[in-house]
mmCIF file of N, CA and C in Angstrom:
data_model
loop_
_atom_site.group_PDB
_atom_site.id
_atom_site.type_symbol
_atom_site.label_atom_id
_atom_site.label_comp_id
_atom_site.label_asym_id
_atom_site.label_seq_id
_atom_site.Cartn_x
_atom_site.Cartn_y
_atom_site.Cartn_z
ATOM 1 N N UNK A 1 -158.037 -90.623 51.351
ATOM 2 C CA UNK A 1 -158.880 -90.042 52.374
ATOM 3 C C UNK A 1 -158.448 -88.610 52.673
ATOM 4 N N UNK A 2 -159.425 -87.655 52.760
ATOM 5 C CA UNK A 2 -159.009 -86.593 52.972
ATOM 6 C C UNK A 2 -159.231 -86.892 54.557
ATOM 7 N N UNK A 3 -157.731 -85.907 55.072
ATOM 8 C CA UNK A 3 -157.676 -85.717 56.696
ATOM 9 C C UNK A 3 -158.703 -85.400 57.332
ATOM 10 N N UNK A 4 -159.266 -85.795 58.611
ATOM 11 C CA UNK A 4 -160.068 -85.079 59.371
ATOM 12 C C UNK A 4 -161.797 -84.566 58.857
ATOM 13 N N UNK A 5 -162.047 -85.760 58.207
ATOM 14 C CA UNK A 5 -163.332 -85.278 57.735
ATOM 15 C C UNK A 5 -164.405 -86.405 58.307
ATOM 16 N N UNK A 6 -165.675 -85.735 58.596
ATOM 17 C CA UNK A 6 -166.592 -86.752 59.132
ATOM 18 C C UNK A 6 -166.596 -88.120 58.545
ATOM 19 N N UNK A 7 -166.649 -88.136 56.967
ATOM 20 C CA UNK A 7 -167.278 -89.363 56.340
ATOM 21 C C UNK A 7 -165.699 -90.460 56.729
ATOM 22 N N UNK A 8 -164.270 -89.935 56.777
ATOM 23 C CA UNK A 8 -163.459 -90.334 56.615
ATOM 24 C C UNK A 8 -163.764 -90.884 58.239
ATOM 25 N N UNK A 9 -163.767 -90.314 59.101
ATOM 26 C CA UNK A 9 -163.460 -90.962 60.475
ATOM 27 C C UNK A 9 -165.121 -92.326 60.518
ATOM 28 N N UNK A 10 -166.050 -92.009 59.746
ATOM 29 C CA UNK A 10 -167.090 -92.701 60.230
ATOM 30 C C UNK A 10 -166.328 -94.165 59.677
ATOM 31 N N UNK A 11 -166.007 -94.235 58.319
ATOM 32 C CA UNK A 11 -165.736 -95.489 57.715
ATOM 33 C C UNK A 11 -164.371 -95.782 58.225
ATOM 34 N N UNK A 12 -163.334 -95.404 58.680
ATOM 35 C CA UNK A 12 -162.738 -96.124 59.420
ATOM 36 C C UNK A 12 -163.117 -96.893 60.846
ATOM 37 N N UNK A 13 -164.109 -95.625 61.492
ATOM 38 C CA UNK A 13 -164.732 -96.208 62.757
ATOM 39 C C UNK A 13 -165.327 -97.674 62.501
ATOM 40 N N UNK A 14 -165.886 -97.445 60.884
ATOM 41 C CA UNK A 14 -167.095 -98.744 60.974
ATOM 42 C C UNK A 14 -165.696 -100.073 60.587
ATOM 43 N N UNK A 15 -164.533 -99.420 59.885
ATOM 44 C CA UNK A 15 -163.402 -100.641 60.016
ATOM 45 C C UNK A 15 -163.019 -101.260 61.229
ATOM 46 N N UNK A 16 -162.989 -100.247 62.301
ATOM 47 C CA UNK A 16 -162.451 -100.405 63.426
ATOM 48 C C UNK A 16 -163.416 -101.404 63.996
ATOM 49 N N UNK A 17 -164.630 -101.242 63.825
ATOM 50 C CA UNK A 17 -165.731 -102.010 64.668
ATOM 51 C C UNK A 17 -165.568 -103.712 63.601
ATOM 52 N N UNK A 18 -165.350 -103.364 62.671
ATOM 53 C CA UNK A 18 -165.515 -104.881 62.030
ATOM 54 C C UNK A 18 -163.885 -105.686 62.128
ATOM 55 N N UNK A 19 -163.365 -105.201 62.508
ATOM 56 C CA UNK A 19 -161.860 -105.581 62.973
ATOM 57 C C UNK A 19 -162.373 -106.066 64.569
ATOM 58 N N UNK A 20 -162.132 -105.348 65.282
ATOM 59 C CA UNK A 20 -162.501 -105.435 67.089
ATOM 60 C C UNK A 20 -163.394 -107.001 67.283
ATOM 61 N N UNK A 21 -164.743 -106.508 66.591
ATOM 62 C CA UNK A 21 -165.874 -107.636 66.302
ATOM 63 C C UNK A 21 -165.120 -108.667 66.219
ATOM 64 N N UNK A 22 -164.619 -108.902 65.042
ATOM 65 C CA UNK A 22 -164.281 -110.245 64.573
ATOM 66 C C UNK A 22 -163.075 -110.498 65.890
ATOM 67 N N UNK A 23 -162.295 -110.028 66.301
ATOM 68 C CA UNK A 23 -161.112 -110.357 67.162
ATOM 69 C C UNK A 23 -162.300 -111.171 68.175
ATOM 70 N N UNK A 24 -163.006 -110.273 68.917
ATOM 71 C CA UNK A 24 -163.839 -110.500 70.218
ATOM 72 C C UNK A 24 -164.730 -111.615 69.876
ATOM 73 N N UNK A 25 -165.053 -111.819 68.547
ATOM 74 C CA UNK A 25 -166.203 -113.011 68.912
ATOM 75 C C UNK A 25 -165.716 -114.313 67.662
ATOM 76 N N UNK A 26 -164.218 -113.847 66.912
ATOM 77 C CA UNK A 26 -164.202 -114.982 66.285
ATOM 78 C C UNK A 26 -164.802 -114.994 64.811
ATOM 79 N N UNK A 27 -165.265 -114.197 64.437
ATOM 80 C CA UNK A 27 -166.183 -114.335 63.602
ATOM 81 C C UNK A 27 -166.868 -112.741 63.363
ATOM 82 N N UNK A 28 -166.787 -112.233 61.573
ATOM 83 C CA UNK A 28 -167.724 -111.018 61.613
ATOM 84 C C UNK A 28 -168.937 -110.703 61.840
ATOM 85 N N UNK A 29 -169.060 -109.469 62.181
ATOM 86 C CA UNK A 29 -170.567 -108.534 62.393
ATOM 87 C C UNK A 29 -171.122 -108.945 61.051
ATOM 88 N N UNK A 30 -172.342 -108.516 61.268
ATOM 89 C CA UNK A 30 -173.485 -108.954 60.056
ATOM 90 C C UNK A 30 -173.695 -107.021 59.593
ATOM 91 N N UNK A 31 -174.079 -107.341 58.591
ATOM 92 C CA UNK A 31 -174.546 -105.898 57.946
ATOM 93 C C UNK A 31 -175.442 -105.010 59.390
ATOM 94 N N UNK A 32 -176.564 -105.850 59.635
ATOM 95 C CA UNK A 32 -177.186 -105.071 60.710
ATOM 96 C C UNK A 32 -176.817 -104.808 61.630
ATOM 97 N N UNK A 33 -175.554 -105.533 62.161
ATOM 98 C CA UNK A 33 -175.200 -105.339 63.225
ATOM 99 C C UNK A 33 -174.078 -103.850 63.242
ATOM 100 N N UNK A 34 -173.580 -103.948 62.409
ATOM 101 C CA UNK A 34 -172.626 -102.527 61.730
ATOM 102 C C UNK A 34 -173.479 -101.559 61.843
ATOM 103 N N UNK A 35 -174.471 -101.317 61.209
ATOM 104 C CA UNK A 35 -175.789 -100.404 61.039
ATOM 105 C C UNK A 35 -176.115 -99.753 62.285
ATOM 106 N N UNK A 36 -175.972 -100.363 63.629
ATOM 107 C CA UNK A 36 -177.203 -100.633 64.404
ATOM 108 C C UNK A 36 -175.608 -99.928 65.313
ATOM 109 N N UNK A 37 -174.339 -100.497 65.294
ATOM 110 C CA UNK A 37 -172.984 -100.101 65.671
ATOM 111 C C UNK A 37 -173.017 -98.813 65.832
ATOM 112 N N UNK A 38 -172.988 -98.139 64.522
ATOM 113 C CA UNK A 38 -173.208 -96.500 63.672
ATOM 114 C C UNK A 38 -174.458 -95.514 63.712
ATOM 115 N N UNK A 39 -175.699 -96.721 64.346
ATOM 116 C CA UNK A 39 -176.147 -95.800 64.695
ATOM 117 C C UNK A 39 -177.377 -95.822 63.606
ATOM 118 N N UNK A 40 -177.151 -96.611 62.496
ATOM 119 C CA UNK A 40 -178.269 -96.087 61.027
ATOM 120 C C UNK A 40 -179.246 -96.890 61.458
ATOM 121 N N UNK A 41 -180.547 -96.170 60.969
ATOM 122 C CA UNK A 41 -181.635 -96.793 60.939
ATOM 123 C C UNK A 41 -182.426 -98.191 60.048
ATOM 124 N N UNK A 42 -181.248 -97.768 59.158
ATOM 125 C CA UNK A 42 -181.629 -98.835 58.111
ATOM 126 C C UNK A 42 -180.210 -99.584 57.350
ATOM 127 N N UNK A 43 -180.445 -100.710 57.055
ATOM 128 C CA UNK A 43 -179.553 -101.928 56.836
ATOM 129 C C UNK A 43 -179.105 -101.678 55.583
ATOM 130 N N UNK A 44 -180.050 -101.064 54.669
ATOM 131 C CA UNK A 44 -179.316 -100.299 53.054
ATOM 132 C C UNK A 44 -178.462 -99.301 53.617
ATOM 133 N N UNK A 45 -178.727 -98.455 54.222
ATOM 134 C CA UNK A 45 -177.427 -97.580 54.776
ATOM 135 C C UNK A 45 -176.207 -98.343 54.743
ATOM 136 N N UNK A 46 -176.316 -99.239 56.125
ATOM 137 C CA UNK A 46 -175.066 -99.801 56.243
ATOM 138 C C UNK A 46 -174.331 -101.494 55.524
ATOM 139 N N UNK A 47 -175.503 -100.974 54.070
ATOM 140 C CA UNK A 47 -175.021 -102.063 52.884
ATOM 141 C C UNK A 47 -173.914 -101.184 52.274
ATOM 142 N N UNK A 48 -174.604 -99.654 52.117
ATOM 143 C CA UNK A 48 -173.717 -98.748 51.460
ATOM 144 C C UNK A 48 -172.130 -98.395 52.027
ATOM 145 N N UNK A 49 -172.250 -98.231 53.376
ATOM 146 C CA UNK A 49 -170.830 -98.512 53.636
ATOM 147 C C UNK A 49 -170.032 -99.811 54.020
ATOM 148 N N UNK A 50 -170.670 -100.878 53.863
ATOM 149 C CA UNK A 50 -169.473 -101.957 53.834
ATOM 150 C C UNK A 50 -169.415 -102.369 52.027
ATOM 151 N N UNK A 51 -170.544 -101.629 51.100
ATOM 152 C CA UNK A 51 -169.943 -102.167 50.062
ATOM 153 C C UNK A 51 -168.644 -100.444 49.897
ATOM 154 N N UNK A 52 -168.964 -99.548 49.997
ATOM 155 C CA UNK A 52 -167.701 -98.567 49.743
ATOM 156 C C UNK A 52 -166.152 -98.831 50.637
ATOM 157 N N UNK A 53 -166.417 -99.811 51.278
ATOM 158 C CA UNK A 53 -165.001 -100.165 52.552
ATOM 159 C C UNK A 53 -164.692 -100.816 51.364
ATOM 160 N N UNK A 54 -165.033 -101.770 51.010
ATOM 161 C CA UNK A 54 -165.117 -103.032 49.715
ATOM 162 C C UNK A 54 -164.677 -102.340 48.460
ATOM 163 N N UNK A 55 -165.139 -101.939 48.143
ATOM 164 C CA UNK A 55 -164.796 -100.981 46.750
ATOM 165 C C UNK A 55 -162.887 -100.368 47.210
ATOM 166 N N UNK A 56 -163.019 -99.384 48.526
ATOM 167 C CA UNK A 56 -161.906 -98.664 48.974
ATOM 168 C C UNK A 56 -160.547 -100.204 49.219
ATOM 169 N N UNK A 57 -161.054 -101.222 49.348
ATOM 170 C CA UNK A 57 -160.213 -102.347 49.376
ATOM 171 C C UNK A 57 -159.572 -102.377 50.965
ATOM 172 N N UNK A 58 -160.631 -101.547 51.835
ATOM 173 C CA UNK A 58 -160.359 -101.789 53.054
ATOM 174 C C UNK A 58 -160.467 -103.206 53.731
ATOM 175 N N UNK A 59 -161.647 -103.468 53.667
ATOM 176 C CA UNK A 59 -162.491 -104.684 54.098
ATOM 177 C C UNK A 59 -162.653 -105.720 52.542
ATOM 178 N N UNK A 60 -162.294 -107.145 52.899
ATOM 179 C CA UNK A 60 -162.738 -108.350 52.068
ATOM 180 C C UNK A 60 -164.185 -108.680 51.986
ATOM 181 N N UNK A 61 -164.675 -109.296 50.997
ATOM 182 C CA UNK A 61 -165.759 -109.679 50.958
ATOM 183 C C UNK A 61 -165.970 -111.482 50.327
ATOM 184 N N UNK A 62 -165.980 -112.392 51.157
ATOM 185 C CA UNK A 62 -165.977 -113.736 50.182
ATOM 186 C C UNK A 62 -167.408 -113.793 50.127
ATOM 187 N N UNK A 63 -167.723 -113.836 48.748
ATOM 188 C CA UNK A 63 -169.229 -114.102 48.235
ATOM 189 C C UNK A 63 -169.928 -115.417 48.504
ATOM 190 N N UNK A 64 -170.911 -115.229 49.078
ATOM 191 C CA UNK A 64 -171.608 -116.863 49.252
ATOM 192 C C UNK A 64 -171.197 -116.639 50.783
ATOM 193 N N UNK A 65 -170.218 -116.797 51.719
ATOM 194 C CA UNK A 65 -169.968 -117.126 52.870
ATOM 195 C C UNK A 65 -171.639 -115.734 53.674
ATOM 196 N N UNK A 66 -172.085 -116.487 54.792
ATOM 197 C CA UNK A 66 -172.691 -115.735 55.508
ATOM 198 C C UNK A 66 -171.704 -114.919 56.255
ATOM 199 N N UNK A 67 -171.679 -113.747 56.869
ATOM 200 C CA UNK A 67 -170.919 -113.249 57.541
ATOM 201 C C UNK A 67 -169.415 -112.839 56.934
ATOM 202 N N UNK A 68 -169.492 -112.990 55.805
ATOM 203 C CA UNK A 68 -167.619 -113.369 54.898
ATOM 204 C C UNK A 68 -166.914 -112.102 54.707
ATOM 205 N N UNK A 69 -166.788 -111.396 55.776
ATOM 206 C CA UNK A 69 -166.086 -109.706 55.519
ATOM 207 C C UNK A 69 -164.947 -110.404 56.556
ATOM 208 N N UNK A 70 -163.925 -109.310 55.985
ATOM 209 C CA UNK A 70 -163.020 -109.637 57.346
ATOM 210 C C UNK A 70 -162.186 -107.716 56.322
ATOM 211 N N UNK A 71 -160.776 -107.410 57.974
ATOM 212 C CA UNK A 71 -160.333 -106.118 57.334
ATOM 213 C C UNK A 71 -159.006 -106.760 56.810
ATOM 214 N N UNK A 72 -158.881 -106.234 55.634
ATOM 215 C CA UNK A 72 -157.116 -106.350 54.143
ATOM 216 C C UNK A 72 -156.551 -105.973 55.153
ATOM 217 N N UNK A 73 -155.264 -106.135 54.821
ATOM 218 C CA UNK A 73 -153.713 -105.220 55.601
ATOM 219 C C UNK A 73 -153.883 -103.961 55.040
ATOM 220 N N UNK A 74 -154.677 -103.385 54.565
ATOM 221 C CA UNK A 74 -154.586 -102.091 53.888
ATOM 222 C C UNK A 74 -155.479 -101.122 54.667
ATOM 223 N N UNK A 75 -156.987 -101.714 54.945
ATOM 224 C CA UNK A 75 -157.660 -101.419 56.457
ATOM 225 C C UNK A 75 -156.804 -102.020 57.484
ATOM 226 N N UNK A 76 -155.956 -102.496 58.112
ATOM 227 C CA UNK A 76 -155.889 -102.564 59.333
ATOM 228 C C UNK A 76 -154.302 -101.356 59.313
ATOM 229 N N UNK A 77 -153.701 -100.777 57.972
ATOM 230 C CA UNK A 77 -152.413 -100.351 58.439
ATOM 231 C C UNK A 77 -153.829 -98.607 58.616
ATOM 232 N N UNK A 78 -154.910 -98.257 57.603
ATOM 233 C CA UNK A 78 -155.314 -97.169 57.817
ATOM 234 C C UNK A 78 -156.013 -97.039 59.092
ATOM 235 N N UNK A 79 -156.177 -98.301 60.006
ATOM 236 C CA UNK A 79 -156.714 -98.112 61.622
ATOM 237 C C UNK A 79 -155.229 -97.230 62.486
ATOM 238 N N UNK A 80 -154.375 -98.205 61.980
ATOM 239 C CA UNK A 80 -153.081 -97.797 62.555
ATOM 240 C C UNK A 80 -152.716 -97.010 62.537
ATOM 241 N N UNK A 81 -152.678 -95.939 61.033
ATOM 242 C CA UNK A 81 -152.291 -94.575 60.493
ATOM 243 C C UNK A 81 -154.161 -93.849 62.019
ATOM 244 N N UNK A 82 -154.928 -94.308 61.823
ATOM 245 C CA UNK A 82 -155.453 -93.658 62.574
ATOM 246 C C UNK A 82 -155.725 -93.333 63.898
ATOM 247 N N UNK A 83 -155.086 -94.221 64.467
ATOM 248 C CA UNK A 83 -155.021 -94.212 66.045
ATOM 249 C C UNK A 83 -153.987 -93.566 66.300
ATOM 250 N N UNK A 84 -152.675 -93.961 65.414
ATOM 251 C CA UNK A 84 -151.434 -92.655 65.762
ATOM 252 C C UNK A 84 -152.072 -91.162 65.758
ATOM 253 N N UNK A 85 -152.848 -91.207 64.589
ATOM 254 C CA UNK A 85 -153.078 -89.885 64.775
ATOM 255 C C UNK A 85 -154.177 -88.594 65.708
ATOM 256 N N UNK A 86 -154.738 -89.898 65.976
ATOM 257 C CA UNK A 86 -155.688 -89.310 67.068
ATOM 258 C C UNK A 86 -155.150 -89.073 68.791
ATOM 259 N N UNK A 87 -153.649 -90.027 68.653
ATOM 260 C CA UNK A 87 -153.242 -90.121 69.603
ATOM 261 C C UNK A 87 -152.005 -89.076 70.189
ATOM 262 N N UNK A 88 -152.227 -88.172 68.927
ATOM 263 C CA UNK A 88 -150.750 -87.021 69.287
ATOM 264 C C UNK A 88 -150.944 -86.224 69.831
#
């Protein structure tokens, strides 16, 4: 990730929201609901960034499960690297 760049803070934001989500209700956000989180108008949008979280090996994906995202230790240490840093 390059430092301090829009696309970089959006897709962690949208980690942050699918982390939080799942804590608060038990269970992940749905594609639309991410979408709708961020703000996009449309649900291919926010197919495109939970499949690039997926690709980046931020966020899991179990195939077949409805709802089956959850965030790797790899998204939750880059939430961490990011809250320190927003926090200095």
């Amino acid at each position: 990730f390059p430092s301090h760049d829009k696309t970089r803070t959006a897709q962690i934001e949208a980690v942050m929201f699918i982390d939080e989500y799942h804590r608060m209700n038990k269970y992940p956000p749905s594609v639309r609901e991410i979408g709708n989180y961020m703000g996009f108008s449309s649900s291919s949008t926010a197919q495109k960034i939970v499949s690039l979280l997926h690709d980046k090996k931020l966020i899991a994906i179990d195939s077949g499960v409805a709802r089956g995202m959850r965030v790797t230790p790899l998204g939750k240490s880059i939430i961490k690297e990011y809250m320190s840093e927003i926090t200095e």
